[in-house]
mmCIF file of C-alpha atoms and ligand atoms in Angstrom:
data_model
loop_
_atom_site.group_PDB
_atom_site.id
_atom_site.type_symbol
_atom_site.label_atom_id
_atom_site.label_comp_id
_atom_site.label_asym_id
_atom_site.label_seq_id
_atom_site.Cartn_x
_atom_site.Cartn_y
_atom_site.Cartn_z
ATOM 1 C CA UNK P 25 0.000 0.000 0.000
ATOM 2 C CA UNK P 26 1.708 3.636 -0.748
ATOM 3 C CA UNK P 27 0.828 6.174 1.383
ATOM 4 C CA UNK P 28 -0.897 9.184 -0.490
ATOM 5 C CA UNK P 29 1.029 12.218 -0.307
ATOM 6 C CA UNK P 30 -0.429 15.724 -0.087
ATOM 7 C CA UNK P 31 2.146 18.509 -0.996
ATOM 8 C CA UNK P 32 1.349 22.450 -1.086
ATOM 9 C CA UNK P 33 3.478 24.827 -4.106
ATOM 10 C CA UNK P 34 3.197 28.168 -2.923
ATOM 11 C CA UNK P 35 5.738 29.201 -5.746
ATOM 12 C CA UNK P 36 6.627 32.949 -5.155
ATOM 13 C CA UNK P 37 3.198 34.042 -2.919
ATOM 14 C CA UNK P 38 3.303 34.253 0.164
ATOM 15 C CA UNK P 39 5.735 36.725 2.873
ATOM 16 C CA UNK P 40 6.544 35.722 5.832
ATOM 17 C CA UNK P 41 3.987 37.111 7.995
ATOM 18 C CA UNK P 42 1.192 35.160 5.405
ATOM 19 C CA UNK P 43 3.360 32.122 5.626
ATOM 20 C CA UNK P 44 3.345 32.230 9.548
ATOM 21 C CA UNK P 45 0.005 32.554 9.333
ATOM 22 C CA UNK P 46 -1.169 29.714 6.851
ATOM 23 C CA UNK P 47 0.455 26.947 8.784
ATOM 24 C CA UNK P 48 -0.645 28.300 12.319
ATOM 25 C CA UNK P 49 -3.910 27.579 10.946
ATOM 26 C CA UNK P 50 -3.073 24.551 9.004
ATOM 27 C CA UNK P 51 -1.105 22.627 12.238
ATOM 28 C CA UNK P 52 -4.223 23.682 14.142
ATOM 29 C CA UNK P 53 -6.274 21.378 12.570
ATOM 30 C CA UNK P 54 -3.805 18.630 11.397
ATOM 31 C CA UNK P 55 -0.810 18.731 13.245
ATOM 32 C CA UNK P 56 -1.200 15.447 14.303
ATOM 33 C CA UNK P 57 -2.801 13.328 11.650
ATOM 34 C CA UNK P 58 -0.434 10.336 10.373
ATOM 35 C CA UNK P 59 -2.723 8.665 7.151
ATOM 36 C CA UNK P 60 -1.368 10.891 4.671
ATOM 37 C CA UNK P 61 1.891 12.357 4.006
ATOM 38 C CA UNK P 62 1.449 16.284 4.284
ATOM 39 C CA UNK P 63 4.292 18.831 2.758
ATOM 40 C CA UNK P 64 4.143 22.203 2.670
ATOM 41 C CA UNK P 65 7.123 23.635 -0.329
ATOM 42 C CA UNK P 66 6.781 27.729 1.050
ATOM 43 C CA UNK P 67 9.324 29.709 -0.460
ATOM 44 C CA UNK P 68 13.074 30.202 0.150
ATOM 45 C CA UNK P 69 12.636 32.867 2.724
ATOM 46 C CA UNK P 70 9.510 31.330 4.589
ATOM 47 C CA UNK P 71 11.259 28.248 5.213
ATOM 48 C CA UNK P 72 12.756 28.611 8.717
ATOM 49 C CA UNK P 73 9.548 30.063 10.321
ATOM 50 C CA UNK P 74 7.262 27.488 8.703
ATOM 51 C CA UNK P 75 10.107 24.663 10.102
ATOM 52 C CA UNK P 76 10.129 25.880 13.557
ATOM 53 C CA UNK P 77 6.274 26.081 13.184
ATOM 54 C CA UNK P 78 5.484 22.305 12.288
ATOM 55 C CA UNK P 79 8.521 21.037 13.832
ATOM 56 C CA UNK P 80 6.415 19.350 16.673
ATOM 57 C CA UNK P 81 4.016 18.320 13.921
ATOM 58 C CA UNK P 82 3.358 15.321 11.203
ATOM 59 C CA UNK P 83 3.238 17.840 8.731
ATOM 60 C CA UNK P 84 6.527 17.914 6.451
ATOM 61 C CA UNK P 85 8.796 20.946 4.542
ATOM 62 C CA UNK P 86 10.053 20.740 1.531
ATOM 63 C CA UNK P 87 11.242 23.409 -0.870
ATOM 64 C CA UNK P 88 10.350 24.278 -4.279
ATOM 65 C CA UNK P 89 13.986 23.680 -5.881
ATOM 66 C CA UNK P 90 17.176 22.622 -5.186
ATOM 67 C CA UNK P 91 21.097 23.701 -6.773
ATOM 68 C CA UNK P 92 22.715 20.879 -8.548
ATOM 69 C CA UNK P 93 25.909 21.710 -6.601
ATOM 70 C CA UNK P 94 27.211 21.456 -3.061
ATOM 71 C CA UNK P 95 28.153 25.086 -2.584
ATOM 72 C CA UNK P 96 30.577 28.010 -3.997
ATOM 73 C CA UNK P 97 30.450 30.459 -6.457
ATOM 74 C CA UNK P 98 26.863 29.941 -7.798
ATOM 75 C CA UNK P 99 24.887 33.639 -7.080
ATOM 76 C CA UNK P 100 21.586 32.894 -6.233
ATOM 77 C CA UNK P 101 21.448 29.104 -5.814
ATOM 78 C CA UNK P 102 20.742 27.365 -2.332
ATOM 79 C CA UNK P 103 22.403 24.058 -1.342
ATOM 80 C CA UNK P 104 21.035 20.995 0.130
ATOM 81 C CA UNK P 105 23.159 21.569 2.834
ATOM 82 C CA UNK P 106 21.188 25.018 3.503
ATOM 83 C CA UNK P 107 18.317 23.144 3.123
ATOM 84 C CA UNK P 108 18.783 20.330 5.639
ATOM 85 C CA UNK P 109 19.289 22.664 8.557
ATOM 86 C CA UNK P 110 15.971 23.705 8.033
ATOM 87 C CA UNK P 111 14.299 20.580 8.469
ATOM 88 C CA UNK P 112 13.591 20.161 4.835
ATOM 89 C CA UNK P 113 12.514 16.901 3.686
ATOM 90 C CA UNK P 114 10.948 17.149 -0.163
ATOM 91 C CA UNK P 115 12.414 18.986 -2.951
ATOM 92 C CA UNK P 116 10.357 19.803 -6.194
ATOM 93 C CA UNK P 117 12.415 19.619 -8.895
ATOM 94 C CA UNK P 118 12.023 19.948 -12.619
ATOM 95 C CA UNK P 119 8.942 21.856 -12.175
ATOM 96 C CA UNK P 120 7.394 22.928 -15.198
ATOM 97 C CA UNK P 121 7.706 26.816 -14.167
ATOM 98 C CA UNK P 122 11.340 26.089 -13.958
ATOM 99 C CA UNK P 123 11.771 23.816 -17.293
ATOM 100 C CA UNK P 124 9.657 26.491 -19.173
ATOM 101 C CA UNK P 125 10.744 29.841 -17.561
ATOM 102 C CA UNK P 126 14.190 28.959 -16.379
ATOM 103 C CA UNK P 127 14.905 26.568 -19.343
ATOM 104 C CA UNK P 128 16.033 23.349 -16.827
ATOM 105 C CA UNK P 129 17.319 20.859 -18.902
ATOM 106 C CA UNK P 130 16.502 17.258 -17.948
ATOM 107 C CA UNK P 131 20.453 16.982 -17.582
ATOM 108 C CA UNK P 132 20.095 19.480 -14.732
ATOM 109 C CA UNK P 133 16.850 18.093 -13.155
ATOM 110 C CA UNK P 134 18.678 14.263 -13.225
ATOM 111 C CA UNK P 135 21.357 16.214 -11.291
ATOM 112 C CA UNK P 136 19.608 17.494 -8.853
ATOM 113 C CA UNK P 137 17.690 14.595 -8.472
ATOM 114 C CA UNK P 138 20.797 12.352 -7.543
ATOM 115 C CA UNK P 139 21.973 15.080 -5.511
ATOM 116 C CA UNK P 140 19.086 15.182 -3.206
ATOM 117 C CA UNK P 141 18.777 11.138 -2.780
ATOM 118 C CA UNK P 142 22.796 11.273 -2.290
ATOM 119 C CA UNK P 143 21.837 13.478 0.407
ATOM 120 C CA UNK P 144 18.946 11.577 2.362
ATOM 121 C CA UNK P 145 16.134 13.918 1.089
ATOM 122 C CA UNK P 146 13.505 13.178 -1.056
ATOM 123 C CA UNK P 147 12.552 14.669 -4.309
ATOM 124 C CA UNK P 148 9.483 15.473 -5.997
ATOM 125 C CA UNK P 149 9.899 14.875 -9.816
ATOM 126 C CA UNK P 150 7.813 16.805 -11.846
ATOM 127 C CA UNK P 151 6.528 16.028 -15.304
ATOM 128 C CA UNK P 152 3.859 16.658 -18.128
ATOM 129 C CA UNK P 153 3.292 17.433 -21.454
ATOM 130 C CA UNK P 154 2.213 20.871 -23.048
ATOM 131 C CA UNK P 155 -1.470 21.290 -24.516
ATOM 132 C CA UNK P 156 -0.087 21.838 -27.922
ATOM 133 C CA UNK P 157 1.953 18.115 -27.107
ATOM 134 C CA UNK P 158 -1.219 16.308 -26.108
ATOM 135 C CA UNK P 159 -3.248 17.940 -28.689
ATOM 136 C CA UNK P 160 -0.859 16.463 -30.986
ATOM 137 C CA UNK P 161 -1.059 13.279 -29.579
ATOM 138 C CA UNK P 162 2.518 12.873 -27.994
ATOM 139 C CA UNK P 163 1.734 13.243 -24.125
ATOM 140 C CA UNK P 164 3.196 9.565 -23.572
ATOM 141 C CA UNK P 165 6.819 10.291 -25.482
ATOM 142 C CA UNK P 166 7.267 13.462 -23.691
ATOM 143 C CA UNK P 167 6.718 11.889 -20.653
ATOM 144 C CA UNK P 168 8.706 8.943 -21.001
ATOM 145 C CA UNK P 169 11.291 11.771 -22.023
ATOM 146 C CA UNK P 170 11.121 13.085 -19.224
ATOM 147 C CA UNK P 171 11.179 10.503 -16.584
ATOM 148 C CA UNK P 172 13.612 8.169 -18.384
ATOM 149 C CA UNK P 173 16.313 11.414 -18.688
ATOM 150 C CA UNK P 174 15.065 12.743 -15.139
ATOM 151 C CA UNK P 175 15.872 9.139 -13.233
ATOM 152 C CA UNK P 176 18.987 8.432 -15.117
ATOM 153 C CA UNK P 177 21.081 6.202 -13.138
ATOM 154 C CA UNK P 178 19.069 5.842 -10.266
ATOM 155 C CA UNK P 179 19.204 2.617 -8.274
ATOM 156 C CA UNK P 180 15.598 0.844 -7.885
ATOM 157 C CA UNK P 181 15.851 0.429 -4.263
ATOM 158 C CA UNK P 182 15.397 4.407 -4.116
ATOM 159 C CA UNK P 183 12.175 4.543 -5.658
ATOM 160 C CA UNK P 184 10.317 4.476 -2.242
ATOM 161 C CA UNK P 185 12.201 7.267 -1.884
ATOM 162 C CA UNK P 186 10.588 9.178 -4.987
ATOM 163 C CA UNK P 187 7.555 10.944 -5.555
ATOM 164 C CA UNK P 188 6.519 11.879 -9.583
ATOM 165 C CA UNK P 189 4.472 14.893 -10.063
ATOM 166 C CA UNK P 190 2.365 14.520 -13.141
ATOM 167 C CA UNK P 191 1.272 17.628 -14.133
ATOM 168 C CA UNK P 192 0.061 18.542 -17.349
ATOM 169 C CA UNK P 193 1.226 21.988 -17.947
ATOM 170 C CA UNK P 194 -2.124 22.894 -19.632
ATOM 171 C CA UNK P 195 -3.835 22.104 -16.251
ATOM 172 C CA UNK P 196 -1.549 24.281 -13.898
ATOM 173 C CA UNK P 197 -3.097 27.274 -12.746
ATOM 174 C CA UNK P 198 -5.391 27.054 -15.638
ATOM 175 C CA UNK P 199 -8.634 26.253 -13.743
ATOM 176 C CA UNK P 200 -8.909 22.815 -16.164
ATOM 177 C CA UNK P 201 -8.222 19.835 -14.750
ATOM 178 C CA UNK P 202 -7.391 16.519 -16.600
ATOM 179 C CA UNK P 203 -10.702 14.326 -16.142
ATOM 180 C CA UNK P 204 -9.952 11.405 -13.652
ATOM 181 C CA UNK P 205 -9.489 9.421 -16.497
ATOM 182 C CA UNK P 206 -6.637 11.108 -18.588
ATOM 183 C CA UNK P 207 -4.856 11.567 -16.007
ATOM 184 C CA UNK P 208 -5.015 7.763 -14.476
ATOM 185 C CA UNK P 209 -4.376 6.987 -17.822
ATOM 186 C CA UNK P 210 -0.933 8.530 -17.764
ATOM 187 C CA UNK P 211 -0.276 7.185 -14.167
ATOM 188 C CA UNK P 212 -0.842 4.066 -15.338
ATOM 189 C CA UNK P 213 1.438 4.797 -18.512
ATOM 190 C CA UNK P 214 4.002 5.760 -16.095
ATOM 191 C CA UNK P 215 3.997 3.040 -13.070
ATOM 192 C CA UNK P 216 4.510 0.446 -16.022
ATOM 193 C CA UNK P 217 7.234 2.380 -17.899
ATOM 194 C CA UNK P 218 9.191 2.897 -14.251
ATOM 195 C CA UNK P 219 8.771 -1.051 -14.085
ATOM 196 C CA UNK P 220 10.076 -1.593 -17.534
ATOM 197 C CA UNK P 221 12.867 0.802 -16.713
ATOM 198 C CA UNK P 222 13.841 -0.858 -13.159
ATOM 199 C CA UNK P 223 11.267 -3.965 -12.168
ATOM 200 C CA UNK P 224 7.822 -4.433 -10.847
ATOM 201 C CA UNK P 225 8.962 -3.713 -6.697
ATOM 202 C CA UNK P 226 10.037 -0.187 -7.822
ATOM 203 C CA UNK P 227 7.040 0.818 -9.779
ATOM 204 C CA UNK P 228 4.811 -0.377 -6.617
ATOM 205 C CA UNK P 229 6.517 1.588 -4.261
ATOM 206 C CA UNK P 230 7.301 4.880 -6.153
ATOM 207 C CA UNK P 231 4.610 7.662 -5.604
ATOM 208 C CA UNK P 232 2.535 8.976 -8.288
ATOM 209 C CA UNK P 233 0.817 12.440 -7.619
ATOM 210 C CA UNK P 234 -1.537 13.920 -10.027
ATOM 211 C CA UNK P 235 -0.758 18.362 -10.153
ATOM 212 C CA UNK P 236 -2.786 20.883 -12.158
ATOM 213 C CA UNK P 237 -5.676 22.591 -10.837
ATOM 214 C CA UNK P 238 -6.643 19.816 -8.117
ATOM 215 C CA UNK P 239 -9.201 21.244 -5.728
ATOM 216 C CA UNK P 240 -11.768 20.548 -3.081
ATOM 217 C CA UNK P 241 -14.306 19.832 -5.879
ATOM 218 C CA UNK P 242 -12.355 17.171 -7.992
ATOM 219 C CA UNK P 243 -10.127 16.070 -5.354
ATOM 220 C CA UNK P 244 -12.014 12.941 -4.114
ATOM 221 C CA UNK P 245 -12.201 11.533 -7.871
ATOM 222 C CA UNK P 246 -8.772 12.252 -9.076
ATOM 223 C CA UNK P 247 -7.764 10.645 -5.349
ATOM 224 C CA UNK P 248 -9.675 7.379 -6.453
ATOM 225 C CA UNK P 249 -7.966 6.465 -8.955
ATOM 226 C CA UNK P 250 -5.672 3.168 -8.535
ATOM 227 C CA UNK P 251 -2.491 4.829 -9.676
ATOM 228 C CA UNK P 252 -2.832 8.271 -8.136
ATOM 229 C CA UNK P 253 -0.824 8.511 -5.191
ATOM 230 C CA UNK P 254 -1.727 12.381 -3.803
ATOM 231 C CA UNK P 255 -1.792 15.486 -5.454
ATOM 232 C CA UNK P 256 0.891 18.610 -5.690
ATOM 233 C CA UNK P 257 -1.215 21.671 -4.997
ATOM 234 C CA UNK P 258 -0.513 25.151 -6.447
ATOM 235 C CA UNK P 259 -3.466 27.633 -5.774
ATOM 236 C CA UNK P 260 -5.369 25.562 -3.764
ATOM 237 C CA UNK P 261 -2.658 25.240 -1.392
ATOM 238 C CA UNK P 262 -2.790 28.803 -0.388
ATOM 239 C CA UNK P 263 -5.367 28.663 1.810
ATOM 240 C CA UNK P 264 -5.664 26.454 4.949
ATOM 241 C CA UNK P 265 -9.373 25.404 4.502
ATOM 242 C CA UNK P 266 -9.090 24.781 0.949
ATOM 243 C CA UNK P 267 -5.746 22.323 1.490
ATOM 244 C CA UNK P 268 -6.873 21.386 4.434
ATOM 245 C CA UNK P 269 -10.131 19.483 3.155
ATOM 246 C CA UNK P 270 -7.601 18.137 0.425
ATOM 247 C CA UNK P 271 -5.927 16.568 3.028
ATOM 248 C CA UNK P 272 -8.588 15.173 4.752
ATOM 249 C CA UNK P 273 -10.213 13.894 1.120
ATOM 250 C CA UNK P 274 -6.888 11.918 0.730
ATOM 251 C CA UNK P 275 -7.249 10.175 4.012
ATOM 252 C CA UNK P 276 -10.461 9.318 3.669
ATOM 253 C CA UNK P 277 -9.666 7.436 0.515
HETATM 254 P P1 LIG K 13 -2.196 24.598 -9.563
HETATM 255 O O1 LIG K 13 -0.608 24.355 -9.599
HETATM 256 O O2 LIG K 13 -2.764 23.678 -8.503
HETATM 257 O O3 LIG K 13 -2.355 26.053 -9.196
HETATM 258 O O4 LIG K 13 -2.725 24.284 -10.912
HETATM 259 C C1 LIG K 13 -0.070 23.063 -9.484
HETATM 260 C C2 LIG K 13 1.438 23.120 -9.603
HETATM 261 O O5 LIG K 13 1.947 23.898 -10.413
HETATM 262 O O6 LIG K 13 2.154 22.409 -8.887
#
């Protein structure tokens, strides 16, 4: 059985005053519940108050990116090192923000993904194709693509380690969701490509989480699905009684 996994993007919203305030409200209520996995990714500069916040709490910090290197001359980058003293446990990488705006190859996302299981943390792969890729009917290369270039090299017993964000870019902050459906359909695609890649006990364990518009509304459905292992919220995440009843959909499930 995989545990469902329930992680909050902020991207760049949020000060820290609002970020103080979100998971005050959030721990409140679910401080203490164990049947899902719970992350909050705030950003950069939120990250010590929300840690000191949840530290007596089941609820988990992870950040929204990662640099590929262990420190030096790199202006603007933050280490895993950095990271770690802060109680950070998940790291979103290869988000598609940061692919699109950024231009991340998948050279750098593979990386920073072997950097962060080198270093005990746990990373958040994300993945998915563009509307004018599934509209022409090539959503399953681009994701294979993706996750074959993204988990280069990686041993199969880290999979339990590894969560995969599937999140059509279309979908993100778009207010359209893939139906429950599509996007078990490319969960499905996935979980049997990662056992073709490294055997059937690493596509059972590794975490599948469906991204792009998830919500209160179409949580419970997109939750149901046999290979949909959480969700990785964006907008919904901002507010504690919209995430929180996405948490509490997951563990009902
Ligand atoms: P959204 O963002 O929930 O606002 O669509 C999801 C994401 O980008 O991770």
């Amino acid at each position: 059985m995989r545990k469902k996994i329930i992680a909050g993007n902020w991207k760049m919203n949020k000060t820290v005053a609002e970020s103080i305030e979100l998971v005050e409200e959030l721990q409140r209520v679910h401080a203490d519940q164990t049947a899902v996995d719970v992350v909050v990714c705030p950003p950069y500069t939120s990250l010590k108050s929300v840690s000191d916040i949840l530290s007596n709490t089941q609820i988990h910090v992870g950040s929204q990116n990662i640099s590929a290197e262990d420190s030096g001359a790199y202006t603007g980058e933050i280490s895993h090192e950095m990271l770690k003293e802060l109680y950070v446990r998940y790291v979103i990488i290869g988000h598609s923000e940061r692919r699109e705006y950024f231009k991340e190859s998948d050279d750098l996302i593979n990386r920073k993904v072997l950097k962060v299981l080198e270093k005990k943390l746990k990373p958040i792969l994300c993945v998915g194709e563009s509307l004018e890729q599934r509209e022409s009917g090539i959503t399953e290369d681009v994701v294979e693509k993706q996750i074959r270039l993204g988990l280069r090299d990686i041993n199969p017993d880290m999979y339990s380690d590894i969560v995969i964000a599937y999140e059509p870019v279309w979908a993100i902050g778009t207010g359209k969701t893939a139906t429950a459906q599509q996007a078990q359909d490319v969960h499905y695609f996935i979980r049997c490509l990662i056992k073709e890649m490294v055997g059937l006990d690493a596509s059972n364990v590794v975490r599948i989480q469906y991204g792009g518009s998830m919500k209160p509304s179409n949580a419970e459905e997109l939750l149901s699905q046999a290979d949909i292992d959480g969700g990785l919220i964006g907008g919904a995440s901002l507010d504690a009684v919209s995430f929180g009843s996405l948490i509490d959909s997951a563990s009902r499930i």
